[in-house]
């Protein structure tokens, strides 16, 4: 029996759904195990591999299977995500706090899966796979608990705490809510807060609908949206670490998106550091505001005619 078919059997016995028992899933497992056609499964090793230059390259070089470049996203979403959920693989085991979209993202066999896979075609195989399947529930809970350590907690004005996924971007978002809001947007309500993993982590759709913000297009909103009812001001805040600053193009896009919203719009770009601000300064739109996490009690206004005059 060839190695691809054997890998499919292994995936089935480890409890993977049928969709994750296909050829690309089998090849992904072979890459993670570093198993070639004539190798024995007992020689499997734990290797940390990225998707394109690791897994896809192995599949091409060793098994002569060529996939289109966009297949890497399919592998990520419909193979590796399920491998992680089933505790067959670990995500970023070498650097657990990598940002979600980091180019250094990698996957590796879990120690538990490696131990079981090494017994394939031996008398221990049946007992080991049974033990693995029975323990998945407990391992999943343990994994979820470990992942929670790397979350970014953010306390909302109402006292509720949300846990954002790890990474510099969400650290900036947390600072916006916990530092910018009480300093420069006191008494404002948090209408929208996205997350790199869950785009609508916090969404006050009732208020948004009431003031004319289309709730079916929140993916087009900036990272954080605050609303001051007394002033009727809408703070539209971009964390530069996502898609850059509030640029002239972004202002036009948001003006079009919010054309039915009568609230006064305050455009803000949040930066983690002054160094990062200098890097993006040429792309920032005039008549917008700058807030820097490392200088939380100060603001920079781009253009001065609204504030021109003696102090």
mmCIF file of C-alpha atoms in Angstrom, residues 46-186:
data_model
loop_
_atom_site.group_PDB
_atom_site.id
_atom_site.type_symbol
_atom_site.label_atom_id
_atom_site.label_comp_id
_atom_site.label_asym_id
_atom_site.label_seq_id
_atom_site.Cartn_x
_atom_site.Cartn_y
_atom_site.Cartn_z
ATOM 1 C CA UNK A 46 8.228 16.292 14.628
ATOM 2 C CA UNK A 47 8.972 19.142 12.207
ATOM 3 C CA UNK A 48 7.822 22.758 12.324
ATOM 4 C CA UNK A 49 6.692 23.744 8.837
ATOM 5 C CA UNK A 50 5.071 26.752 7.234
ATOM 6 C CA UNK A 51 2.379 26.115 4.649
ATOM 7 C CA UNK A 52 3.988 27.300 1.406
ATOM 8 C CA UNK A 53 7.717 26.789 1.866
ATOM 9 C CA UNK A 54 7.307 23.850 4.202
ATOM 10 C CA UNK A 55 4.301 21.625 3.598
ATOM 11 C CA UNK A 56 3.551 22.494 -0.035
ATOM 12 C CA UNK A 57 7.239 22.343 -0.940
ATOM 13 C CA UNK A 58 7.577 18.888 0.651
ATOM 14 C CA UNK A 59 4.531 17.622 -1.249
ATOM 15 C CA UNK A 60 5.982 18.887 -4.517
ATOM 16 C CA UNK A 61 9.546 17.685 -3.963
ATOM 17 C CA UNK A 62 8.849 14.299 -2.387
ATOM 18 C CA UNK A 63 5.513 13.200 -3.853
ATOM 19 C CA UNK A 64 5.661 15.127 -7.125
ATOM 20 C CA UNK A 65 2.228 16.621 -6.530
ATOM 21 C CA UNK A 66 1.820 20.146 -7.821
ATOM 22 C CA UNK A 67 -0.963 22.346 -6.496
ATOM 23 C CA UNK A 68 -1.933 25.876 -7.492
ATOM 24 C CA UNK A 69 -0.470 28.629 -5.255
ATOM 25 C CA UNK A 70 -3.907 29.465 -3.838
ATOM 26 C CA UNK A 71 -4.203 25.874 -2.557
ATOM 27 C CA UNK A 72 -2.191 26.897 0.504
ATOM 28 C CA UNK A 73 -5.246 28.708 1.865
ATOM 29 C CA UNK A 74 -7.317 25.552 1.351
ATOM 30 C CA UNK A 75 -4.694 23.552 3.229
ATOM 31 C CA UNK A 76 -4.713 26.091 6.035
ATOM 32 C CA UNK A 77 -8.496 26.356 6.377
ATOM 33 C CA UNK A 78 -9.669 22.837 5.584
ATOM 34 C CA UNK A 79 -6.784 20.641 6.686
ATOM 35 C CA UNK A 80 -4.515 22.261 9.246
ATOM 36 C CA UNK A 81 -7.239 23.973 11.255
ATOM 37 C CA UNK A 82 -8.922 20.591 11.723
ATOM 38 C CA UNK A 83 -5.590 18.930 12.525
ATOM 39 C CA UNK A 84 -5.127 21.456 15.312
ATOM 40 C CA UNK A 85 -8.659 20.966 16.620
ATOM 41 C CA UNK A 86 -8.166 17.196 16.642
ATOM 42 C CA UNK A 87 -4.832 17.612 18.484
ATOM 43 C CA UNK A 88 -2.906 16.041 15.623
ATOM 44 C CA UNK A 89 -0.971 19.256 15.070
ATOM 45 C CA UNK A 90 0.050 22.314 17.064
ATOM 46 C CA UNK A 91 -0.112 25.854 15.675
ATOM 47 C CA UNK A 92 3.014 27.978 16.221
ATOM 48 C CA UNK A 93 4.467 25.631 18.861
ATOM 49 C CA UNK A 94 7.893 27.273 18.622
ATOM 50 C CA UNK A 95 6.590 30.848 19.088
ATOM 51 C CA UNK A 96 3.073 30.662 20.602
ATOM 52 C CA UNK A 97 2.508 34.438 20.700
ATOM 53 C CA UNK A 98 3.065 35.068 16.987
ATOM 54 C CA UNK A 99 0.465 37.412 15.454
ATOM 55 C CA UNK A 100 -2.280 35.596 13.571
ATOM 56 C CA UNK A 101 -1.118 36.683 10.112
ATOM 57 C CA UNK A 102 2.607 36.381 10.761
ATOM 58 C CA UNK A 103 4.686 35.052 7.831
ATOM 59 C CA UNK A 104 6.499 32.938 10.432
ATOM 60 C CA UNK A 105 3.346 30.940 11.223
ATOM 61 C CA UNK A 106 4.037 27.214 11.381
ATOM 62 C CA UNK A 107 2.565 23.850 12.283
ATOM 63 C CA UNK A 108 4.023 20.700 13.816
ATOM 64 C CA UNK A 109 2.762 17.304 14.932
ATOM 65 C CA UNK A 110 1.619 17.232 18.520
ATOM 66 C CA UNK A 111 3.725 15.012 20.747
ATOM 67 C CA UNK A 112 0.676 12.825 21.412
ATOM 68 C CA UNK A 113 -0.069 12.300 17.721
ATOM 69 C CA UNK A 114 3.575 11.581 16.914
ATOM 70 C CA UNK A 115 3.677 8.901 19.589
ATOM 71 C CA UNK A 116 0.606 7.172 18.140
ATOM 72 C CA UNK A 117 1.632 7.483 14.482
ATOM 73 C CA UNK A 118 4.948 5.780 15.206
ATOM 74 C CA UNK A 119 3.004 2.622 16.136
ATOM 75 C CA UNK A 120 1.235 2.289 12.773
ATOM 76 C CA UNK A 121 1.531 -1.252 11.395
ATOM 77 C CA UNK A 122 2.525 -2.588 14.808
ATOM 78 C CA UNK A 123 0.561 -4.558 17.377
ATOM 79 C CA UNK A 124 0.278 -1.435 19.554
ATOM 80 C CA UNK A 125 -1.535 0.581 16.875
ATOM 81 C CA UNK A 126 -5.129 -0.331 17.713
ATOM 82 C CA UNK A 127 -4.743 0.274 21.435
ATOM 83 C CA UNK A 128 -2.836 3.527 20.928
ATOM 84 C CA UNK A 129 -5.369 4.986 18.489
ATOM 85 C CA UNK A 130 -8.216 4.067 20.820
ATOM 86 C CA UNK A 131 -6.456 5.749 23.726
ATOM 87 C CA UNK A 132 -5.780 8.825 21.583
ATOM 88 C CA UNK A 133 -9.407 9.161 20.493
ATOM 89 C CA UNK A 134 -10.681 8.730 24.027
ATOM 90 C CA UNK A 135 -8.331 11.403 25.337
ATOM 91 C CA UNK A 136 -9.030 14.038 22.668
ATOM 92 C CA UNK A 137 -11.681 15.739 24.798
ATOM 93 C CA UNK A 138 -9.327 16.267 27.715
ATOM 94 C CA UNK A 139 -6.469 17.299 25.458
ATOM 95 C CA UNK A 140 -8.692 19.817 23.677
ATOM 96 C CA UNK A 141 -9.635 21.431 26.988
ATOM 97 C CA UNK A 142 -6.011 21.564 28.021
ATOM 98 C CA UNK A 143 -5.068 23.089 24.664
ATOM 99 C CA UNK A 144 -7.808 25.713 24.891
ATOM 100 C CA UNK A 145 -6.630 26.616 28.383
ATOM 101 C CA UNK A 146 -3.049 27.004 27.191
ATOM 102 C CA UNK A 147 -4.129 29.168 24.274
ATOM 103 C CA UNK A 148 -6.083 31.411 26.635
ATOM 104 C CA UNK A 149 -2.794 32.358 28.304
ATOM 105 C CA UNK A 150 -1.778 34.069 25.082
ATOM 106 C CA UNK A 151 -4.969 36.136 24.759
ATOM 107 C CA UNK A 152 -5.101 39.919 25.093
ATOM 108 C CA UNK A 153 -7.767 40.875 27.655
ATOM 109 C CA UNK A 154 -9.547 44.196 27.171
ATOM 110 C CA UNK A 155 -11.908 45.696 29.726
ATOM 111 C CA UNK A 156 -14.903 47.497 28.231
ATOM 112 C CA UNK A 157 -16.490 50.640 29.727
ATOM 113 C CA UNK A 158 -19.384 48.529 31.053
ATOM 114 C CA UNK A 159 -16.982 46.349 33.031
ATOM 115 C CA UNK A 160 -17.185 43.373 30.695
ATOM 116 C CA UNK A 161 -13.891 41.790 29.636
ATOM 117 C CA UNK A 162 -13.238 40.465 26.142
ATOM 118 C CA UNK A 163 -10.291 38.276 25.211
ATOM 119 C CA UNK A 164 -8.676 39.252 21.926
ATOM 120 C CA UNK A 165 -6.346 36.951 20.035
ATOM 121 C CA UNK A 166 -2.659 37.623 20.592
ATOM 122 C CA UNK A 167 -0.587 40.001 18.505
ATOM 123 C CA UNK A 168 0.522 43.620 18.258
ATOM 124 C CA UNK A 169 -2.648 44.666 16.428
ATOM 125 C CA UNK A 170 -4.953 43.596 19.233
ATOM 126 C CA UNK A 171 -2.645 45.087 21.844
ATOM 127 C CA UNK A 172 -3.192 48.444 20.128
ATOM 128 C CA UNK A 173 -6.950 47.852 20.041
ATOM 129 C CA UNK A 174 -6.985 47.043 23.741
ATOM 130 C CA UNK A 175 -5.079 50.275 24.435
ATOM 131 C CA UNK A 176 -7.634 52.254 22.411
ATOM 132 C CA UNK A 177 -10.482 50.977 24.575
ATOM 133 C CA UNK A 178 -8.685 51.134 27.917
ATOM 134 C CA UNK A 179 -6.607 54.316 27.469
ATOM 135 C CA UNK A 180 -7.783 56.435 24.533
ATOM 136 C CA UNK A 181 -11.492 56.139 25.330
ATOM 137 C CA UNK A 182 -11.389 57.433 28.943
ATOM 138 C CA UNK A 183 -8.837 60.124 28.056
ATOM 139 C CA UNK A 184 -10.239 61.564 24.811
ATOM 140 C CA UNK A 185 -13.693 60.054 24.331
ATOM 141 C CA UNK A 186 -15.000 59.977 27.875
#
